[in-house]
Structure formats: C-alpha cells, structure tokens
PDB file of C-alpha atoms and ligand atoms in Angstrom:
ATOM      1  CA  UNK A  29    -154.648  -2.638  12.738  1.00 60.00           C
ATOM      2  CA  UNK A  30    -155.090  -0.735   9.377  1.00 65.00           C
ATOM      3  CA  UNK A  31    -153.325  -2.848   6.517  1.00 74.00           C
ATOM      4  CA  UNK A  32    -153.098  -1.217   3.504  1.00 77.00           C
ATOM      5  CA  UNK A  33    -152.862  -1.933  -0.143  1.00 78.00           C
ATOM      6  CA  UNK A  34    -149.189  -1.586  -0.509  1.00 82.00           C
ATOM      7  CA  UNK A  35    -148.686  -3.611   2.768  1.00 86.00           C
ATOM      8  CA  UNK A  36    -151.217  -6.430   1.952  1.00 88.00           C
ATOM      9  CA  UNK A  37    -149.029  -6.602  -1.738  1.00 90.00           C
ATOM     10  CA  UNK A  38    -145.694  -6.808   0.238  1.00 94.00           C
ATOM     11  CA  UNK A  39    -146.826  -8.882   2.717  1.00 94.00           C
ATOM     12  CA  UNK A  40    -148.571 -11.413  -0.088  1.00 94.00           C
ATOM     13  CA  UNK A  41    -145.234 -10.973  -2.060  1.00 96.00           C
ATOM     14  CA  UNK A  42    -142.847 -12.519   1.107  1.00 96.00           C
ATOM     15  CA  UNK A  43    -145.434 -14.973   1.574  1.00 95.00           C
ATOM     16  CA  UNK A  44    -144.472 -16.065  -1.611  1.00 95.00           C
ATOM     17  CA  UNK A  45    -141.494 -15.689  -1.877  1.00 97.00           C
ATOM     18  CA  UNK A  46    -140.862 -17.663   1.644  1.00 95.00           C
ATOM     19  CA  UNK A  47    -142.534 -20.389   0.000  1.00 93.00           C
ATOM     20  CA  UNK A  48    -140.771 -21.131  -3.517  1.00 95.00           C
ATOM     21  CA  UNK A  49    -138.533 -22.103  -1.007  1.00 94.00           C
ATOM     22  CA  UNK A  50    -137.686 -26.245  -1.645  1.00 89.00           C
ATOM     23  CA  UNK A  51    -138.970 -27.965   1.319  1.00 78.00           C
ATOM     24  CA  UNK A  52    -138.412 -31.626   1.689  1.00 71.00           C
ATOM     25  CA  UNK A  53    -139.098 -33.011  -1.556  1.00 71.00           C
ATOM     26  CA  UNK A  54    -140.383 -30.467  -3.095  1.00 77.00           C
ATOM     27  CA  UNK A  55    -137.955 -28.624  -6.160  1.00 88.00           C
ATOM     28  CA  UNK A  56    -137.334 -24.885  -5.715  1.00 93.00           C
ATOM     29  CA  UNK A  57    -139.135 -22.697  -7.208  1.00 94.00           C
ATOM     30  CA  UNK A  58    -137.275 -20.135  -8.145  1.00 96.00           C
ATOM     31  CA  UNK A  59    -134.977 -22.426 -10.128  1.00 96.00           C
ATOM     32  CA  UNK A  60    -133.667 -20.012 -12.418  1.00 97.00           C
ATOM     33  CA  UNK A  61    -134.247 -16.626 -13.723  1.00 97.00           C
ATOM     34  CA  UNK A  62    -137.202 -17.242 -15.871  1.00 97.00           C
ATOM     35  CA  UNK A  63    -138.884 -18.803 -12.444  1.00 97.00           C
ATOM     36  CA  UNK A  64    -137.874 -15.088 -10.965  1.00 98.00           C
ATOM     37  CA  UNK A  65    -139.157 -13.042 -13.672  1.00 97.00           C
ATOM     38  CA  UNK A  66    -142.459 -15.690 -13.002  1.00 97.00           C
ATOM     39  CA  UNK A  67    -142.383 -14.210  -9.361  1.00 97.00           C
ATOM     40  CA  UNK A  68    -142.214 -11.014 -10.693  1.00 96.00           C
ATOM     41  CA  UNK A  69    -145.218 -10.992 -12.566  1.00 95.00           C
ATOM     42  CA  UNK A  70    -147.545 -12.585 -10.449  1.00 95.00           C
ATOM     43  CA  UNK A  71    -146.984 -10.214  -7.660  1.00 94.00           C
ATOM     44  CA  UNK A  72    -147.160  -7.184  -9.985  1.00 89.00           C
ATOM     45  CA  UNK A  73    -143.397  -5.582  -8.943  1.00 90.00           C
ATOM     46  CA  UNK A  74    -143.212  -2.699 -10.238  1.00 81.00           C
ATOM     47  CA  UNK A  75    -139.955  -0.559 -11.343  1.00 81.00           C
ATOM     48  CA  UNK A  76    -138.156  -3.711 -12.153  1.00 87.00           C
ATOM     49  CA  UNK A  77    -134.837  -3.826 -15.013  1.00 86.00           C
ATOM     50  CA  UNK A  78    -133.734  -6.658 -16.493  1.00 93.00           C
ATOM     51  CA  UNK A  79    -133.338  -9.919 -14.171  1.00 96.00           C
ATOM     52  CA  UNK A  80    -129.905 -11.714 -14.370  1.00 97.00           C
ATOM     53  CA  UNK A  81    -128.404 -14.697 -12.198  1.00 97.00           C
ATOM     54  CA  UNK A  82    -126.918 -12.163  -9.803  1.00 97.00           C
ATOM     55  CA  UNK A  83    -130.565 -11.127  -8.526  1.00 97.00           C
ATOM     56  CA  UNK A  84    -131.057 -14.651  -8.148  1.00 98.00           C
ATOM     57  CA  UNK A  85    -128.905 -15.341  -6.279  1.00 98.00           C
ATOM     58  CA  UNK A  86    -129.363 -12.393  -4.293  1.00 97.00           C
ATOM     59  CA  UNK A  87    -133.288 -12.851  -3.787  1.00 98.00           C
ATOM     60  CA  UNK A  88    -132.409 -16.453  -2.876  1.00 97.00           C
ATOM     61  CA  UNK A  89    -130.436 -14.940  -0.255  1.00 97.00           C
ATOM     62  CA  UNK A  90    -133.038 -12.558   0.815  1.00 97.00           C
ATOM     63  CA  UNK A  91    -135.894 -15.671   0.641  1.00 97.00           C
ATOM     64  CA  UNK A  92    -133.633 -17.419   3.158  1.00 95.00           C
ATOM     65  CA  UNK A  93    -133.670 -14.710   6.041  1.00 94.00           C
ATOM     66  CA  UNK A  94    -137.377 -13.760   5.640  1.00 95.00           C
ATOM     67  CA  UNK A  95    -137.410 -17.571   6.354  1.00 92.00           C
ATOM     68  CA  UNK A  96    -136.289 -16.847   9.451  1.00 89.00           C
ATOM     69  CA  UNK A  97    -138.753 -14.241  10.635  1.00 87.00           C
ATOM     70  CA  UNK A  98    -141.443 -16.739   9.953  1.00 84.00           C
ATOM     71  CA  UNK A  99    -140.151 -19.916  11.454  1.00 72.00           C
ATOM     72  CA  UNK A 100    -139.336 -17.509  15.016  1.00 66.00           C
ATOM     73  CA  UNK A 101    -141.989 -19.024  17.416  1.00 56.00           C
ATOM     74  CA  UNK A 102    -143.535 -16.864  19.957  1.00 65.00           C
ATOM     75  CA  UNK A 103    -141.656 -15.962  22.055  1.00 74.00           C
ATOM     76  CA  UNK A 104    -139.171 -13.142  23.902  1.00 82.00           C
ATOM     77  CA  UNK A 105    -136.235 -14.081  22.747  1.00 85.00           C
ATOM     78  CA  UNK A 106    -137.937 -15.084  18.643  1.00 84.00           C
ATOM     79  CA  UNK A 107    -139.143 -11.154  18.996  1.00 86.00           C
ATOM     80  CA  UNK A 108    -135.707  -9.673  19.818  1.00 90.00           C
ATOM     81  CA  UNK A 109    -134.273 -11.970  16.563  1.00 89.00           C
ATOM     82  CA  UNK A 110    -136.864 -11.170  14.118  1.00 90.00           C
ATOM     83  CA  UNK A 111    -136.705  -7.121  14.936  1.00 92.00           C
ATOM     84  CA  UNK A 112    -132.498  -7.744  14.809  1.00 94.00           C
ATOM     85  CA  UNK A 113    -132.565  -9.602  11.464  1.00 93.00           C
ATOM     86  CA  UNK A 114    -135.562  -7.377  10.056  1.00 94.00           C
ATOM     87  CA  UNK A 115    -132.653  -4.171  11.271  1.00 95.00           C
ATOM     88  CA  UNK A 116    -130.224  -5.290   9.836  1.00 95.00           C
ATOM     89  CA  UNK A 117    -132.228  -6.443   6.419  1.00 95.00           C
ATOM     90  CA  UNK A 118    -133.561  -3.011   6.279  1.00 95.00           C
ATOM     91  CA  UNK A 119    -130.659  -0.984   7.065  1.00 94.00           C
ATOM     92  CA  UNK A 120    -128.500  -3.198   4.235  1.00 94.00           C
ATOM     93  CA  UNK A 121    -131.200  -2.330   1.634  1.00 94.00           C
ATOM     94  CA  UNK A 122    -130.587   1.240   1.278  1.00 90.00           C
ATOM     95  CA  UNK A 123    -134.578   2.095   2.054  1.00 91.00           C
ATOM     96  CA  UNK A 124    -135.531   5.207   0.904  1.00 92.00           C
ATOM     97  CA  UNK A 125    -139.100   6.116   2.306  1.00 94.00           C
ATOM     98  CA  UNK A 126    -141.592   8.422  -0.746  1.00 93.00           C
ATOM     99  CA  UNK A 127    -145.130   9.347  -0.529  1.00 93.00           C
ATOM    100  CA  UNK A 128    -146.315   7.802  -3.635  1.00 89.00           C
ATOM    101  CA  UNK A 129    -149.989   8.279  -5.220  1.00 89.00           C
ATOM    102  CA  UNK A 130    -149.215   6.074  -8.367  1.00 84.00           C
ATOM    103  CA  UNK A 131    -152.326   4.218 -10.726  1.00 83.00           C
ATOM    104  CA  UNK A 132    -154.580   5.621  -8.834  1.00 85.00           C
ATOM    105  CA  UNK A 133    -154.010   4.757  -5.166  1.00 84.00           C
ATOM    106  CA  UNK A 134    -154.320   6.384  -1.998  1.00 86.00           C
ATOM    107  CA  UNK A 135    -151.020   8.667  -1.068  1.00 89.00           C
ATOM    108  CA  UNK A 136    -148.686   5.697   0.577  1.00 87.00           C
ATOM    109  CA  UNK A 137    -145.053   5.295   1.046  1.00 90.00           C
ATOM    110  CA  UNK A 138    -142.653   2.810  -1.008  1.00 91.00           C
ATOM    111  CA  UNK A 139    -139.444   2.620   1.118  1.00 94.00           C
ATOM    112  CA  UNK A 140    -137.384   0.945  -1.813  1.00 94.00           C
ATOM    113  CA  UNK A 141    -134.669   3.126  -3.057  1.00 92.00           C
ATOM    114  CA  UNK A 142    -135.023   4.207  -6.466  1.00 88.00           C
ATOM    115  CA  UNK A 143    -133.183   2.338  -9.120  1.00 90.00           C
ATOM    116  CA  UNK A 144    -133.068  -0.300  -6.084  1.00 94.00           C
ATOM    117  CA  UNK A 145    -132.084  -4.177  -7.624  1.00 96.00           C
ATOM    118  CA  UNK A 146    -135.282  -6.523  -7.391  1.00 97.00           C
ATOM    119  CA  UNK A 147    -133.659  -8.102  -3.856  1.00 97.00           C
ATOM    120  CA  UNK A 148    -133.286  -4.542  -2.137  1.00 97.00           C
ATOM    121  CA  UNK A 149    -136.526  -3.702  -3.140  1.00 96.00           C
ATOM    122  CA  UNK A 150    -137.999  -6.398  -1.547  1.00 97.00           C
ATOM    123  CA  UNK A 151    -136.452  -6.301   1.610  1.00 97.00           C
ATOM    124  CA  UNK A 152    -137.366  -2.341   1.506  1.00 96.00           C
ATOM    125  CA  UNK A 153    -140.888  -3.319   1.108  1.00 95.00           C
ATOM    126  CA  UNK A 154    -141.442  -6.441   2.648  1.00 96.00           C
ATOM    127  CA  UNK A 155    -139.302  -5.929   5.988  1.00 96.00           C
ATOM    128  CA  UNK A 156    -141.053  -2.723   6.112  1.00 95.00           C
ATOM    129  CA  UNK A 157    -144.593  -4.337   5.594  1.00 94.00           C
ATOM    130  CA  UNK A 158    -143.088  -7.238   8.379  1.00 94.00           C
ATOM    131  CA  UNK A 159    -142.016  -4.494  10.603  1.00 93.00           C
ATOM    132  CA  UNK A 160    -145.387  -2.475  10.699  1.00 91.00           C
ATOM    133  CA  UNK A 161    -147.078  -5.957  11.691  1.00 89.00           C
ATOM    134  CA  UNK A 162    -144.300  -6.051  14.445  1.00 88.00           C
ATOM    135  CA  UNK A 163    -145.285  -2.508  15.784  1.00 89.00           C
ATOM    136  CA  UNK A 164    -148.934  -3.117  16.108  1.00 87.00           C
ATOM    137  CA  UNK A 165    -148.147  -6.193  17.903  1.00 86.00           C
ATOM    138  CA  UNK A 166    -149.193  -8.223  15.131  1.00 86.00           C
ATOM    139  CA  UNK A 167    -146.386 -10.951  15.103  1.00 86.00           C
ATOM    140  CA  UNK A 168    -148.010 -13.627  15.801  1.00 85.00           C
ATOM    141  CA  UNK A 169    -149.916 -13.486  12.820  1.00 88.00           C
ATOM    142  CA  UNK A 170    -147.012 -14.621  10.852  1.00 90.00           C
ATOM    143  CA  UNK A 171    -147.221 -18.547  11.000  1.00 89.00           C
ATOM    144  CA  UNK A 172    -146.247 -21.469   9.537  1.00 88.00           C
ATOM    145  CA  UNK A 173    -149.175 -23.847   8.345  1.00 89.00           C
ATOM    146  CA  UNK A 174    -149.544 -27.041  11.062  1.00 87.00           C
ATOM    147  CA  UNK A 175    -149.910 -29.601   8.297  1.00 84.00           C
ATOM    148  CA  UNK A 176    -146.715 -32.006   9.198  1.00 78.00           C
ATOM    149  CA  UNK A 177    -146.089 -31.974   5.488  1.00 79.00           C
ATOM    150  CA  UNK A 178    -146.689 -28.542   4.130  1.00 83.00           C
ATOM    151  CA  UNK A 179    -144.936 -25.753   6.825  1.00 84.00           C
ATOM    152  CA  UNK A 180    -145.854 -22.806   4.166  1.00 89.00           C
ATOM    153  CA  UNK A 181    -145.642 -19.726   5.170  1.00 92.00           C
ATOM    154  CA  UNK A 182    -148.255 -17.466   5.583  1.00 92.00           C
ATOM    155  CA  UNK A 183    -149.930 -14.361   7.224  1.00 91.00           C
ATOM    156  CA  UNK A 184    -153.043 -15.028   9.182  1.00 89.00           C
ATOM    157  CA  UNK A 185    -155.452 -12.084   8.577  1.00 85.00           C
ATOM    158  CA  UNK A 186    -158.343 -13.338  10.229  1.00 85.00           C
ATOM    159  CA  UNK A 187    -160.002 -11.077  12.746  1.00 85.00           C
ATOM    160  CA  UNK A 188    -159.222 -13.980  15.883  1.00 86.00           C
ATOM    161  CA  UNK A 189    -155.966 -15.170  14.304  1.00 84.00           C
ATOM    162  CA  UNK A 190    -157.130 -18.495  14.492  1.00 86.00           C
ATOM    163  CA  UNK A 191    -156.205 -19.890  11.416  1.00 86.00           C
ATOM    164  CA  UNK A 192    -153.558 -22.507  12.058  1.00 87.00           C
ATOM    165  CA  UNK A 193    -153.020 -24.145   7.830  1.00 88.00           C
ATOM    166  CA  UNK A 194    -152.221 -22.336   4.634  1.00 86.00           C
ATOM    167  CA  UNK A 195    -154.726 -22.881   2.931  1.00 78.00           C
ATOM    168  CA  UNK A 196    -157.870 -24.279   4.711  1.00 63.00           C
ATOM    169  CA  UNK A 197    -159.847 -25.770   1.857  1.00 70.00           C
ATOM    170  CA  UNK A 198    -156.544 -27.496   0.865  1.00 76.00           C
ATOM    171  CA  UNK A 199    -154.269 -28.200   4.281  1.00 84.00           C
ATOM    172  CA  UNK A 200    -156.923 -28.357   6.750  1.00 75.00           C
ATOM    173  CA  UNK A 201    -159.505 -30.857   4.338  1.00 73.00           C
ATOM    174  CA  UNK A 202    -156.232 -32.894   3.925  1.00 68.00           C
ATOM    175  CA  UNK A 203    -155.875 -33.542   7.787  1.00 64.00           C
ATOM    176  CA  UNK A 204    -159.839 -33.678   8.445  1.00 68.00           C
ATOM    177  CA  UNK A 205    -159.601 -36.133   5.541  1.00 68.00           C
ATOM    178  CA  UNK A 206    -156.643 -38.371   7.370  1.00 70.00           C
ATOM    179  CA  UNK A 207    -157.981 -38.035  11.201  1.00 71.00           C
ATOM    180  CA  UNK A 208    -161.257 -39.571  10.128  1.00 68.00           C
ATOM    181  CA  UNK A 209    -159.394 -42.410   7.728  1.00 73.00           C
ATOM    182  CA  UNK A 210    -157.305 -43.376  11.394  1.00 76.00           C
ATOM    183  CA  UNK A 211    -160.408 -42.692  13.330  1.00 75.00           C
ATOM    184  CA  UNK A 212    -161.976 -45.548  10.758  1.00 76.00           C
ATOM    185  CA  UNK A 213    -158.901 -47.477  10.800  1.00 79.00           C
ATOM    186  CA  UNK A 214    -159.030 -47.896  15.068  1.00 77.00           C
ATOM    187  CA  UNK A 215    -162.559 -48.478  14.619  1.00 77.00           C
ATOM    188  CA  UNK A 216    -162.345 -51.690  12.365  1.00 76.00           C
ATOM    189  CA  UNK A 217    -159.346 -52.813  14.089  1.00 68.00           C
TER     190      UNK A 217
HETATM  191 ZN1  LIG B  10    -147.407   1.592  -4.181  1.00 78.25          ZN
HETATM  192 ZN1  LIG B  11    -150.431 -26.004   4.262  1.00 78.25          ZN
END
C-alpha cells in the first residue's frame, strides 16, 4: 500500500497523540496548553491560531476516541467499531477534502476544513490517514506495543507486520533483558 507524506505525518501525529495519553503511572502529557502547543510543534501542524483551554479539552477528547481505534483487537466485530467511530469522528469534523501542492510537495489532499480548530483538524487528517489504512486492509497494522508495562500505541510499517513493541531497541531489549534475568534466576534456584 502506497503511504504518503501527508499520511505518514498524520498517522505519526495520532501515534502521538494516542500516547501523551496517562497510562498507569505515568502523568499526562498534554497537561496543559503549553504541553499542546509542545505537540504542535513537534509534529509540524500547520495552519494552527492561537491554542486556548477549550482545544484542550477538545483534543483530549479527540485523544480518547483515537484510543479506541487502536486498542480494537482483530477482529469482525473491532472492524465494524473502528469504521463506526472513525464515521462518526469524520463526519463531526466538518472535513473538507483540497488538492494541496504546498512547500514543495507532491499534489495531495488535506481533508481539514479551512479555519478548522486544532481538534477538527486532526480528526480530518488523522481519521482520514486511519481510514485509508482501513481500506487497503491495513488494520492490523495499528497495534499496541506487548510490553506488559508500556501498551503505546503505534503503527507497524514493517513490510511482514511483525513488529509486536514500540520501540524495539527500547521495549523489546527491556523484555529480552528480563526473560534472560528469570531464565538466570530458575537456573540458580
Ligand atoms: Zn500537506
Ligand atoms: Zn513499548
């Protein structure tokens, strides 16, 4: 399947935003709106106003049912509810599909309205980006990493989708690391 730059950038961008989410111990990260305007930045947004506690709040909102598409398992019925909630997501935003050629890339289509607030534009962009992966039977790819204590999201791009932790030199070292410590453990016991 052909993933473009726009779709790779919106598809990085929910992956992040999914996972400022606070998960067991961990704080949220998107705390307030200096933490949003963070977010911002990082995943170059472009055509963005001034951020107040109402797009917090509303991005918060928006983090919480992207959640959802990721922690669907795989099957029939986790298909149905990720194209319903991706629907109705996309439908609420107000998308606006343009051909777009801006700094210099390839003609491509932004599906946020214009003027759109930061949290319709992401669901514009993002479900859209979610959606295409949907289409070319790509779901699957969208996984939750199998370290017991992480769970990030994230979007496995590997040619055999075989990549089961977030980050392998991080997540999957980390479990390596503790499977030989009990394997050592059992074998001086
Ligand atoms: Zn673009
Ligand atoms: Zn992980």
């Amino acid at each position: 399947m052909l993933i473009n730059h726009d779709t790779r950038c919106a598809l990085d961008a929910v992956v992040d935003l999914v996972n400022t989410a606070p998960e067991g111990a961990d704080k949220d990260d998107l705390a307030d709106v200096a933490a949003l305007r963070r977010f911002v930045e990082r995943n170059d947004i472009s055509d963005i106003g001034t951020l107040g506690e109402r797009d917090l709040t509303a991005v918060r909102a928006v983090r919480a049912r992207f959640a959802e598409v990721f922690a669907a398992a795989g099957n029939e019925a986790a298909a149905r509810r990720t194209a319903e909630l991706l629907n109705a997501m996309i439908a609420a935003a107000g998308t606006t599909p343009r051909l777009t050629d801006h700094d210099d890339y390839d003609w491509h289509v932004h599906y946020f309205a214009p003027g759109a607030s930061l949290a319709d534009h992401l669901t514009a962009d993002c479900g859209m980006a979610l959606a295409f992966l949907v289409v070319g039977g790509e779901r699957e790819r969208l996984r939750r990493c199998e370290a017991p204590d992480c769970r990030h999201a994230f979007v496995d791009l590997s040619r055999n989708r075989s990549r089961r932790y977030c980050d392998s030199r991080t997540c999957g070292n980390r479990l390596h690391v503790a499977a030989y410590r009990a394997r050592r453990r059992e074998a001086a016991s």
